[in-house]
Amino acid sequence: MKPMVDLVAGARPNFMKLAPVVRAISMAGDLSYRIVHTGQHYDPSMNDVFFDELGIPVPDVHLEVGSGTHAQQTAKILERYEELLLKEPPSATVVFGDVNSTVACALAAVKLAVPVAHVEAGLRSFDRGMPEEINRLLTDAIAELLLVSEPSGVENLRREGISDHKIKLVGNVMIDTLLTQAEIARSRDTATRLGLAGRAYGFATMHRPSNVDDPETLSVLLRLLDELSAELPIVFPVHPRTLTAAKRFGLGDILAHGRPNLICLGPLPYNDTLSLVSGSRLVLTDSGGLQEETSVVGVPCLTLRENTERPITVTQGTSRLVGNDILKIREAFRDVMEGRWGQPTPIPLWDGKAGDRVAKELSEWLASR
Ligand code: UD1
């Protein structure tokens, strides 16, 4: 019998990381897998669309936890995943990224002596005010195989006392998905469908609690997007968390009706996002994934954060940290518009083959236990 691994996904950024690993495990043929969806994200536009377009098989198990406070969401995942583990234990649990589903499933598994592998281990923003930083620290502390996307992750894990034999630098699985989908994304020509044919435009996203949960900050950022869009039209797919916050703070009108040049949309499918990002003049975002994707497609990225757990996107990629500081954002915007932005250099192991390396490390690890 082949060893069976659980592949856990819960929130949108997990799906792009899961897809290449599913493909690579199927190709290698020496492991079987079960896809476990926690249901942290549940809107079709944040879920089903991604499974369809990335060719991910329908989840074998759905835990249907939905939204809640951090403790509620984490607790529900712990209980429901534990129940599954008790009924049908896998040989290992593989978790991705840094969302609540990642830490919750890792914890349920190790407590039942199911070993855990973490894809995208070792990233650190050194900002414990970020829920994701807590998820990363805890998951890495209990995982037995740490699969790392960039060299800073290896250094961080060593500094935390994790022994070398557990750490494997495999590269970035999200970039596998980007390279696989690039041609389909180009053919979608999403900008034309939005009436932007032949025009320069920007692309913006934001959903981090530090940017959207405080009325003052959100108001400043939305008004700034509106201001910048007078010079460069901006496409802005709005995350449900951001929309809910904006309505609560009386800022809903900016998003509901948009502005002539601030094109507000709902969450977009992956291929449309990649199509728009690749063709854009610049991206403004607080997303981790977009910092990586813009670095590979060579589009300037104004990162709306004070810090990043992905420092290689600043040193070798196209990202600059601008926080939510209006002056820094305006200055960076001017730098892009006037051609003052460095070119990225290719990042080692962000080559479209990270999924294969993950599958190989998983097989060797399980064979050696
Ligand atoms: C989560 C991740 C974050 C990731 C982001 C990508 C954690 C701690 N955060 O943040 O790292 O970058 O996903 O999207 O795991 N909602 C819906 N429909 C959905 C999902 C959420 O309407 O399908 C709304 C609900 O109001 C919910 C809110 O969005 O309360 C926040 O959702 P949640 O999963 O708690 O966190 P995200 O902000 O999406």
Tab-separated table of C-alpha atoms and ligand atoms in Angstrom:
chain	number	residue	atom	x	y	z
A	1	MET	CA	0.000	0.000	0.000
A	2	LYS	CA	1.236	3.478	-0.854
A	3	PRO	CA	1.507	5.893	2.082
A	4	MET	CA	-1.426	8.337	2.064
A	5	VAL	CA	-0.868	12.015	2.867
A	6	ASP	CA	-3.462	14.620	3.734
A	7	LEU	CA	-3.098	17.832	1.729
A	8	VAL	CA	-4.809	20.591	3.698
A	9	ALA	CA	-6.275	23.729	2.141
A	10	GLY	CA	-8.575	26.276	3.685
A	11	ALA	CA	-8.175	29.760	2.308
A	12	ARG	CA	-7.657	31.223	-1.143
A	13	PRO	CA	-3.840	31.529	-1.083
A	14	ASN	CA	-3.568	27.828	-0.225
A	15	PHE	CA	-5.137	26.703	-3.481
A	16	MET	CA	-2.390	28.074	-5.744
A	17	LYS	CA	0.171	26.258	-3.567
A	18	LEU	CA	-1.774	22.993	-3.422
A	19	ALA	CA	-2.288	22.620	-7.197
A	20	PRO	CA	1.339	21.903	-8.237
A	21	VAL	CA	1.873	19.555	-5.303
A	22	VAL	CA	-1.212	17.510	-6.199
A	23	ARG	CA	0.028	17.296	-9.769
A	24	ALA	CA	3.566	16.302	-8.785
A	25	ILE	CA	2.420	13.630	-6.315
A	26	SER	CA	0.109	12.134	-8.948
A	27	MET	CA	2.943	12.071	-11.512
A	28	ALA	CA	5.458	10.529	-9.123
A	29	GLY	CA	2.946	7.817	-8.265
A	30	ASP	CA	4.559	6.595	-5.044
A	31	LEU	CA	2.183	8.324	-2.616
A	32	SER	CA	-1.579	8.615	-2.501
A	33	TYR	CA	-3.312	11.701	-1.169
A	34	ARG	CA	-6.529	13.010	0.310
A	35	ILE	CA	-7.479	16.660	-0.143
A	36	VAL	CA	-8.943	18.146	3.036
A	37	HIS	CA	-10.699	21.517	2.658
A	38	THR	CA	-11.364	23.169	5.995
A	39	GLY	CA	-13.940	25.614	4.601
A	40	GLN	CA	-12.193	28.684	6.073
A	41	HIS	CA	-13.038	30.394	2.792
A	42	TYR	CA	-16.434	29.391	1.469
A	43	ASP	CA	-17.653	31.955	-1.101
A	44	PRO	CA	-17.632	30.352	-4.571
A	45	SER	CA	-15.553	33.292	-5.833
A	46	MET	CA	-12.863	32.555	-3.228
A	47	ASN	CA	-12.995	28.771	-3.753
A	48	ASP	CA	-14.705	26.749	-6.465
A	49	VAL	CA	-13.387	29.041	-9.179
A	50	PHE	CA	-9.807	28.247	-8.176
A	51	PHE	CA	-10.342	24.492	-8.015
A	52	ASP	CA	-11.882	24.596	-11.504
A	53	GLU	CA	-9.330	26.752	-13.253
A	54	LEU	CA	-6.266	25.225	-11.560
A	55	GLY	CA	-7.535	21.691	-12.208
A	56	ILE	CA	-7.487	20.677	-8.531
A	57	PRO	CA	-9.624	17.592	-7.827
A	58	VAL	CA	-12.733	18.166	-5.725
A	59	PRO	CA	-11.790	17.881	-2.010
A	60	ASP	CA	-12.200	14.393	-0.562
A	61	VAL	CA	-13.260	15.870	2.756
A	62	HIS	CA	-14.857	19.229	3.544
A	63	LEU	CA	-14.830	20.384	7.179
A	64	GLU	CA	-17.169	23.349	6.548
A	65	VAL	CA	-15.911	25.549	9.367
A	66	GLY	CA	-16.671	28.978	7.849
A	67	SER	CA	-15.811	32.343	9.416
A	68	GLY	CA	-15.550	33.288	13.076
A	69	THR	CA	-13.118	34.839	15.502
A	70	HIS	CA	-9.626	33.393	15.356
A	71	ALA	CA	-10.260	31.173	18.369
A	72	GLN	CA	-13.628	29.969	17.061
A	73	GLN	CA	-12.307	29.211	13.601
A	74	THR	CA	-9.156	27.485	14.891
A	75	ALA	CA	-11.098	25.493	17.480
A	76	LYS	CA	-13.649	24.256	14.942
A	77	ILE	CA	-10.896	23.121	12.576
A	78	LEU	CA	-9.059	21.361	15.421
A	79	GLU	CA	-12.157	19.427	16.475
A	80	ARG	CA	-13.322	18.499	13.019
A	81	TYR	CA	-9.917	17.552	11.659
A	82	GLU	CA	-9.153	15.499	14.758
A	83	GLU	CA	-12.354	13.539	14.203
A	84	LEU	CA	-11.211	12.708	10.665
A	85	LEU	CA	-7.718	11.756	11.868
A	86	LEU	CA	-9.180	9.393	14.441
A	87	LYS	CA	-11.417	7.693	11.884
A	88	GLU	CA	-8.936	7.455	9.013
A	89	PRO	CA	-5.410	8.524	9.934
A	90	PRO	CA	-3.047	9.425	7.070
A	91	SER	CA	0.705	8.678	7.067
A	92	ALA	CA	1.364	12.427	7.249
A	93	THR	CA	-0.352	15.793	7.078
A	94	VAL	CA	0.913	18.419	4.641
A	95	VAL	CA	-0.041	22.026	5.407
A	96	PHE	CA	0.565	25.129	3.283
A	97	GLY	CA	1.318	28.778	4.004
A	98	ASP	CA	0.274	30.639	7.137
A	99	VAL	CA	-3.485	30.756	7.495
A	100	ASN	CA	-5.524	29.575	10.477
A	101	SER	CA	-6.210	26.245	8.728
A	102	THR	CA	-2.440	25.651	8.514
A	103	VAL	CA	-1.729	25.863	12.232
A	104	ALA	CA	-4.972	24.191	13.314
A	105	CYS	CA	-4.516	21.058	11.187
A	106	ALA	CA	-0.821	20.831	12.058
A	107	LEU	CA	-1.671	20.907	15.762
A	108	ALA	CA	-4.472	18.333	15.524
A	109	ALA	CA	-2.143	16.014	13.584
A	110	VAL	CA	0.960	16.136	15.807
A	111	LYS	CA	-1.133	15.548	18.920
A	112	LEU	CA	-2.203	12.232	17.357
A	113	ALA	CA	1.382	11.405	16.350
A	114	VAL	CA	0.700	12.080	12.663
A	115	PRO	CA	3.856	13.808	11.373
A	116	VAL	CA	3.495	17.188	9.678
A	117	ALA	CA	5.210	18.680	6.635
A	118	HIS	CA	4.952	22.442	6.113
A	119	VAL	CA	5.153	23.914	2.623
A	120	GLU	CA	6.372	27.553	2.731
A	121	ALA	CA	8.103	27.104	6.086
A	122	GLY	CA	10.508	29.539	7.729
A	123	LEU	CA	9.129	32.876	6.484
A	124	ARG	CA	9.189	35.537	9.218
A	125	SER	CA	7.991	39.144	9.265
A	126	PHE	CA	9.138	39.476	12.921
A	127	ASP	CA	5.809	41.204	13.529
A	128	ARG	CA	3.804	39.264	16.088
A	129	GLY	CA	0.874	41.597	15.614
A	130	MET	CA	0.178	39.713	12.367
A	131	PRO	CA	-1.998	36.633	12.850
A	132	GLU	CA	-0.038	34.899	10.085
A	133	GLU	CA	3.275	35.348	11.951
A	134	ILE	CA	1.876	33.457	14.937
A	135	ASN	CA	0.592	30.740	12.609
A	136	ARG	CA	4.015	30.460	10.958
A	137	LEU	CA	5.965	30.275	14.233
A	138	LEU	CA	3.697	27.640	15.771
A	139	THR	CA	3.442	25.486	12.662
A	140	ASP	CA	7.211	25.411	12.147
A	141	ALA	CA	7.804	24.553	15.786
A	142	ILE	CA	5.777	21.329	15.477
A	143	ALA	CA	6.414	20.302	11.851
A	144	GLU	CA	8.916	17.564	11.138
A	145	LEU	CA	9.650	18.438	7.506
A	146	LEU	CA	10.108	22.126	6.662
A	147	LEU	CA	9.907	22.907	2.951
A	148	VAL	CA	11.239	26.398	2.347
A	149	SER	CA	10.684	28.828	-0.547
A	150	GLU	CA	13.570	31.313	-0.133
A	151	PRO	CA	16.971	31.355	1.652
A	152	SER	CA	15.823	33.711	4.454
A	153	GLY	CA	13.506	30.907	5.599
A	154	VAL	CA	16.430	28.531	6.079
A	155	GLU	CA	18.306	31.121	8.167
A	156	ASN	CA	15.239	31.845	10.301
A	157	LEU	CA	14.629	28.184	11.068
A	158	ARG	CA	18.282	27.568	11.958
A	159	ARG	CA	18.203	30.580	14.265
A	160	GLU	CA	15.157	29.073	15.982
A	161	GLY	CA	17.170	25.921	16.679
A	162	ILE	CA	15.563	23.619	14.120
A	163	SER	CA	18.031	20.987	13.009
A	164	ASP	CA	19.341	21.066	9.464
A	165	HIS	CA	18.099	17.631	8.468
A	166	LYS	CA	14.476	18.818	8.799
A	167	ILE	CA	14.951	21.861	6.523
A	168	LYS	CA	14.757	21.594	2.711
A	169	LEU	CA	14.984	24.562	0.364
A	170	VAL	CA	12.618	23.535	-2.442
A	171	GLY	CA	11.625	26.877	-3.983
A	172	ASN	CA	8.264	28.486	-4.514
A	173	VAL	CA	5.269	26.330	-5.449
A	174	MET	CA	3.134	29.420	-6.129
A	175	ILE	CA	5.437	30.262	-9.026
A	176	ASP	CA	4.816	26.790	-10.501
A	177	THR	CA	1.168	27.782	-10.751
A	178	LEU	CA	2.015	31.166	-12.245
A	179	LEU	CA	4.161	29.612	-14.965
A	180	THR	CA	1.624	26.865	-15.711
A	181	GLN	CA	-1.216	29.355	-16.074
A	182	ALA	CA	0.694	32.170	-17.819
A	183	GLU	CA	-0.486	31.405	-21.338
A	184	ILE	CA	-4.140	30.910	-20.412
A	185	ALA	CA	-3.969	34.129	-18.375
A	186	ARG	CA	-2.568	36.075	-21.325
A	187	SER	CA	-5.288	34.784	-23.623
A	188	ARG	CA	-7.996	36.029	-21.260
A	189	ASP	CA	-7.001	39.625	-21.960
A	190	THR	CA	-8.963	40.749	-18.956
A	191	ALA	CA	-7.936	44.405	-19.253
A	192	THR	CA	-9.692	44.681	-22.608
A	193	ARG	CA	-12.852	43.211	-21.116
A	194	LEU	CA	-12.700	45.929	-18.450
A	195	GLY	CA	-12.510	48.646	-21.098
A	196	LEU	CA	-8.780	49.242	-20.619
A	197	ALA	CA	-7.580	48.111	-24.068
A	198	GLY	CA	-4.327	49.861	-24.931
A	199	ARG	CA	-4.350	51.915	-21.719
A	200	ALA	CA	-1.821	51.859	-18.903
A	201	TYR	CA	-3.415	50.888	-15.591
A	202	GLY	CA	-2.540	49.851	-12.020
A	203	PHE	CA	-3.841	46.951	-9.944
A	204	ALA	CA	-4.580	47.095	-6.204
A	205	THR	CA	-5.594	44.676	-3.449
A	206	MET	CA	-5.768	45.001	0.333
A	207	HIS	CA	-7.183	42.852	3.088
A	208	ARG	CA	-4.702	42.813	6.007
A	209	PRO	CA	-6.247	43.690	9.381
A	210	SER	CA	-3.540	46.387	9.800
A	211	ASN	CA	-4.852	48.194	6.689
A	212	VAL	CA	-8.568	47.520	6.674
A	213	ASP	CA	-9.712	47.077	10.270
A	214	ASP	CA	-8.992	50.657	11.371
A	215	PRO	CA	-11.407	53.307	9.971
A	216	GLU	CA	-8.789	56.056	9.729
A	217	THR	CA	-6.240	53.883	7.893
A	218	LEU	CA	-8.783	52.389	5.514
A	219	SER	CA	-10.193	55.821	4.728
A	220	VAL	CA	-6.715	57.219	3.971
A	221	LEU	CA	-5.848	54.281	1.725
A	222	LEU	CA	-9.121	54.301	-0.221
A	223	ARG	CA	-8.926	58.055	-0.780
A	224	LEU	CA	-5.336	57.710	-1.911
A	225	LEU	CA	-6.265	55.000	-4.441
A	226	ASP	CA	-8.959	57.328	-5.695
A	227	GLU	CA	-6.432	60.181	-5.997
A	228	LEU	CA	-3.806	58.080	-7.818
A	229	SER	CA	-6.407	56.667	-10.198
A	230	ALA	CA	-6.881	60.144	-11.671
A	231	GLU	CA	-3.429	59.709	-13.225
A	232	LEU	CA	-3.436	55.932	-13.751
A	233	PRO	CA	-6.705	53.956	-13.783
A	234	ILE	CA	-6.649	51.340	-11.018
A	235	VAL	CA	-8.394	47.958	-11.023
A	236	PHE	CA	-9.319	47.047	-7.448
A	237	PRO	CA	-10.821	43.607	-6.700
A	238	VAL	CA	-12.216	44.034	-3.201
A	239	HIS	CA	-11.738	41.284	-0.594
A	240	PRO	CA	-14.904	40.441	1.425
A	241	ARG	CA	-13.162	41.513	4.645
A	242	THR	CA	-12.374	44.923	3.124
A	243	LEU	CA	-15.888	45.396	1.783
A	244	THR	CA	-17.439	44.534	5.146
A	245	ALA	CA	-15.074	46.934	6.952
A	246	ALA	CA	-15.665	49.749	4.456
A	247	LYS	CA	-19.446	49.453	4.855
A	248	ARG	CA	-19.106	49.445	8.643
A	249	PHE	CA	-17.033	52.646	8.540
A	250	GLY	CA	-19.347	54.470	6.123
A	251	LEU	CA	-16.833	54.201	3.266
A	252	GLY	CA	-18.936	51.778	1.264
A	253	ASP	CA	-19.860	54.336	-1.383
A	254	ILE	CA	-16.286	54.521	-2.706
A	255	LEU	CA	-16.326	50.765	-3.287
A	256	ALA	CA	-19.951	50.287	-4.263
A	257	HIS	CA	-19.986	52.825	-7.054
A	258	GLY	CA	-16.279	53.081	-7.662
A	259	ARG	CA	-14.948	56.248	-9.210
A	260	PRO	CA	-14.488	56.899	-12.915
A	261	ASN	CA	-10.950	55.490	-12.823
A	262	LEU	CA	-11.071	53.303	-9.729
A	263	ILE	CA	-12.590	50.110	-11.064
A	264	CYS	CA	-13.912	48.176	-8.059
A	265	LEU	CA	-14.770	44.519	-8.581
A	266	GLY	CA	-15.497	41.455	-6.452
A	267	PRO	CA	-12.796	38.806	-5.857
A	268	LEU	CA	-11.322	37.717	-9.207
A	269	PRO	CA	-10.455	34.264	-10.520
A	270	TYR	CA	-6.739	33.404	-10.605
A	271	ASN	CA	-6.279	33.663	-14.382
A	272	ASP	CA	-7.915	37.093	-14.558
A	273	THR	CA	-5.761	38.311	-11.697
A	274	LEU	CA	-2.598	37.037	-13.364
A	275	SER	CA	-3.687	38.529	-16.686
A	276	LEU	CA	-4.263	41.943	-15.110
A	277	VAL	CA	-1.135	41.901	-12.941
A	278	SER	CA	1.134	40.871	-15.825
A	279	GLY	CA	-0.172	43.704	-17.995
A	280	SER	CA	-0.204	46.393	-15.321
A	281	ARG	CA	2.124	49.347	-14.874
A	282	LEU	CA	2.285	48.823	-11.106
A	283	VAL	CA	0.623	46.918	-8.280
A	284	LEU	CA	-0.338	48.259	-4.838
A	285	THR	CA	-0.942	45.427	-2.392
A	286	ASP	CA	-0.617	43.992	1.089
A	287	SER	CA	-0.757	40.411	-0.205
A	288	GLY	CA	2.229	38.117	0.287
A	289	GLY	CA	1.546	36.148	-2.877
A	290	LEU	CA	1.376	39.244	-5.085
A	291	GLN	CA	4.790	40.425	-3.855
A	292	GLU	CA	6.145	37.146	-5.208
A	293	GLU	CA	4.149	37.124	-8.427
A	294	THR	CA	5.021	40.714	-9.398
A	295	SER	CA	8.701	39.919	-8.761
A	296	VAL	CA	8.542	37.119	-11.311
A	297	VAL	CA	6.526	38.972	-13.976
A	298	GLY	CA	8.659	42.099	-13.473
A	299	VAL	CA	5.949	44.561	-12.431
A	300	PRO	CA	6.757	47.191	-9.738
A	301	CYS	CA	5.038	46.338	-6.458
A	302	LEU	CA	4.232	49.001	-3.862
A	303	THR	CA	3.833	46.789	-0.809
A	304	LEU	CA	1.381	48.348	1.646
A	305	ARG	CA	3.164	46.918	4.698
A	306	GLU	CA	5.905	47.975	7.115
A	307	ASN	CA	7.637	44.605	6.895
A	308	THR	CA	7.675	41.464	4.823
A	309	GLU	CA	8.276	37.794	5.512
A	310	ARG	CA	9.422	37.529	1.893
A	311	PRO	CA	12.557	39.732	1.871
A	312	ILE	CA	13.845	38.295	-1.394
A	313	THR	CA	11.033	40.143	-3.191
A	314	VAL	CA	12.662	43.402	-2.019
A	315	THR	CA	16.329	42.473	-2.562
A	316	GLN	CA	15.945	40.608	-5.872
A	317	GLY	CA	12.369	41.263	-6.896
A	318	THR	CA	10.293	44.355	-7.631
A	319	SER	CA	8.791	45.104	-4.214
A	320	ARG	CA	9.273	48.239	-2.105
A	321	LEU	CA	7.795	48.500	1.401
A	322	VAL	CA	5.685	51.660	1.639
A	323	GLY	CA	3.456	50.805	4.620
A	324	ASN	CA	0.319	52.913	4.703
A	325	ASP	CA	2.327	56.130	4.616
A	326	ILE	CA	0.798	58.500	2.054
A	327	LEU	CA	4.086	60.266	1.333
A	328	LYS	CA	5.980	57.031	0.700
A	329	ILE	CA	3.198	55.680	-1.499
A	330	ARG	CA	3.006	58.888	-3.549
A	331	GLU	CA	6.805	58.959	-3.925
A	332	ALA	CA	6.966	55.319	-5.033
A	333	PHE	CA	4.110	55.939	-7.464
A	334	ARG	CA	6.048	58.856	-8.990
A	335	ASP	CA	9.200	56.739	-9.204
A	336	VAL	CA	7.364	54.099	-11.231
A	337	MET	CA	5.604	56.627	-13.461
A	338	GLU	CA	8.907	58.384	-14.193
A	339	GLY	CA	10.837	55.178	-14.845
A	340	ARG	CA	12.862	54.969	-11.637
A	341	TRP	CA	12.412	51.335	-10.597
A	342	GLY	CA	15.015	48.561	-10.615
A	343	GLN	CA	14.784	45.419	-12.731
A	344	PRO	CA	14.365	42.123	-10.846
A	345	THR	CA	16.937	39.327	-11.039
A	346	PRO	CA	15.751	35.714	-11.385
A	347	ILE	CA	15.242	34.030	-8.016
A	348	PRO	CA	16.816	30.577	-7.658
A	349	LEU	CA	14.326	27.679	-7.448
A	350	TRP	CA	11.378	29.839	-8.460
A	351	ASP	CA	11.472	27.882	-11.671
A	352	GLY	CA	8.179	26.021	-12.027
A	353	LYS	CA	9.573	22.788	-10.543
A	354	ALA	CA	9.086	23.363	-6.826
A	355	GLY	CA	6.067	21.001	-6.726
A	356	ASP	CA	8.270	18.155	-8.026
A	357	ARG	CA	10.836	18.862	-5.327
A	358	VAL	CA	8.119	18.891	-2.661
A	359	ALA	CA	6.811	15.502	-3.879
A	360	LYS	CA	10.330	14.042	-3.869
A	361	GLU	CA	11.101	15.300	-0.350
A	362	LEU	CA	7.789	13.947	0.930
A	363	SER	CA	8.473	10.452	-0.473
A	364	GLU	CA	12.019	10.323	0.859
A	365	TRP	CA	10.905	11.567	4.253
A	366	LEU	CA	8.117	9.007	4.565
A	367	ALA	CA	10.354	6.194	3.309
A	368	SER	CA	12.956	7.049	5.962
A	369	ARG	CA	10.590	7.073	8.967
B	1	UD1	C1	-7.233	34.834	5.422
B	1	UD1	C2	-5.838	34.584	6.013
B	1	UD1	C3	-4.839	35.519	5.355
B	1	UD1	C4	-4.893	35.406	3.842
B	1	UD1	C5	-6.327	35.678	3.387
B	1	UD1	C6	-6.490	35.597	1.904
B	1	UD1	C7	-5.790	33.910	8.385
B	1	UD1	C8	-5.483	34.347	9.758
B	1	UD1	N1	-5.814	34.870	7.446
B	1	UD1	O1	-7.619	36.164	5.777
B	1	UD1	O2	-3.527	35.160	5.781
B	1	UD1	O3	-4.003	36.332	3.264
B	1	UD1	O4	-7.173	34.699	4.008
B	1	UD1	O5	-7.797	35.890	1.545
B	1	UD1	O6	-5.987	32.725	8.169
B	1	UD1	N2	-15.293	36.089	4.179
B	1	UD1	C9	-16.298	35.940	3.271
B	1	UD1	N3	-16.259	34.860	2.435
B	1	UD1	C10	-15.276	33.941	2.485
B	1	UD1	C11	-14.264	34.099	3.431
B	1	UD1	C12	-14.275	35.182	4.269
B	1	UD1	O7	-17.212	36.734	3.181
B	1	UD1	O8	-15.306	32.980	1.689
B	1	UD1	C13	-15.289	37.284	5.068
B	1	UD1	C14	-15.973	37.039	6.382
B	1	UD1	O9	-16.591	38.214	6.740
B	1	UD1	C15	-14.813	36.766	7.317
B	1	UD1	C16	-13.742	37.689	6.734
B	1	UD1	O10	-13.971	37.673	5.325
B	1	UD1	O11	-15.109	37.038	8.634
B	1	UD1	C17	-12.352	37.254	7.025
B	1	UD1	O12	-12.129	35.901	6.608
B	1	UD1	P1	-10.980	35.020	7.324
B	1	UD1	O13	-10.896	33.683	6.713
B	1	UD1	O14	-11.134	35.094	8.801
B	1	UD1	O15	-9.661	35.842	7.030
B	1	UD1	P2	-9.143	36.623	5.731
B	1	UD1	O16	-9.158	38.070	6.027
B	1	UD1	O17	-9.780	36.130	4.480
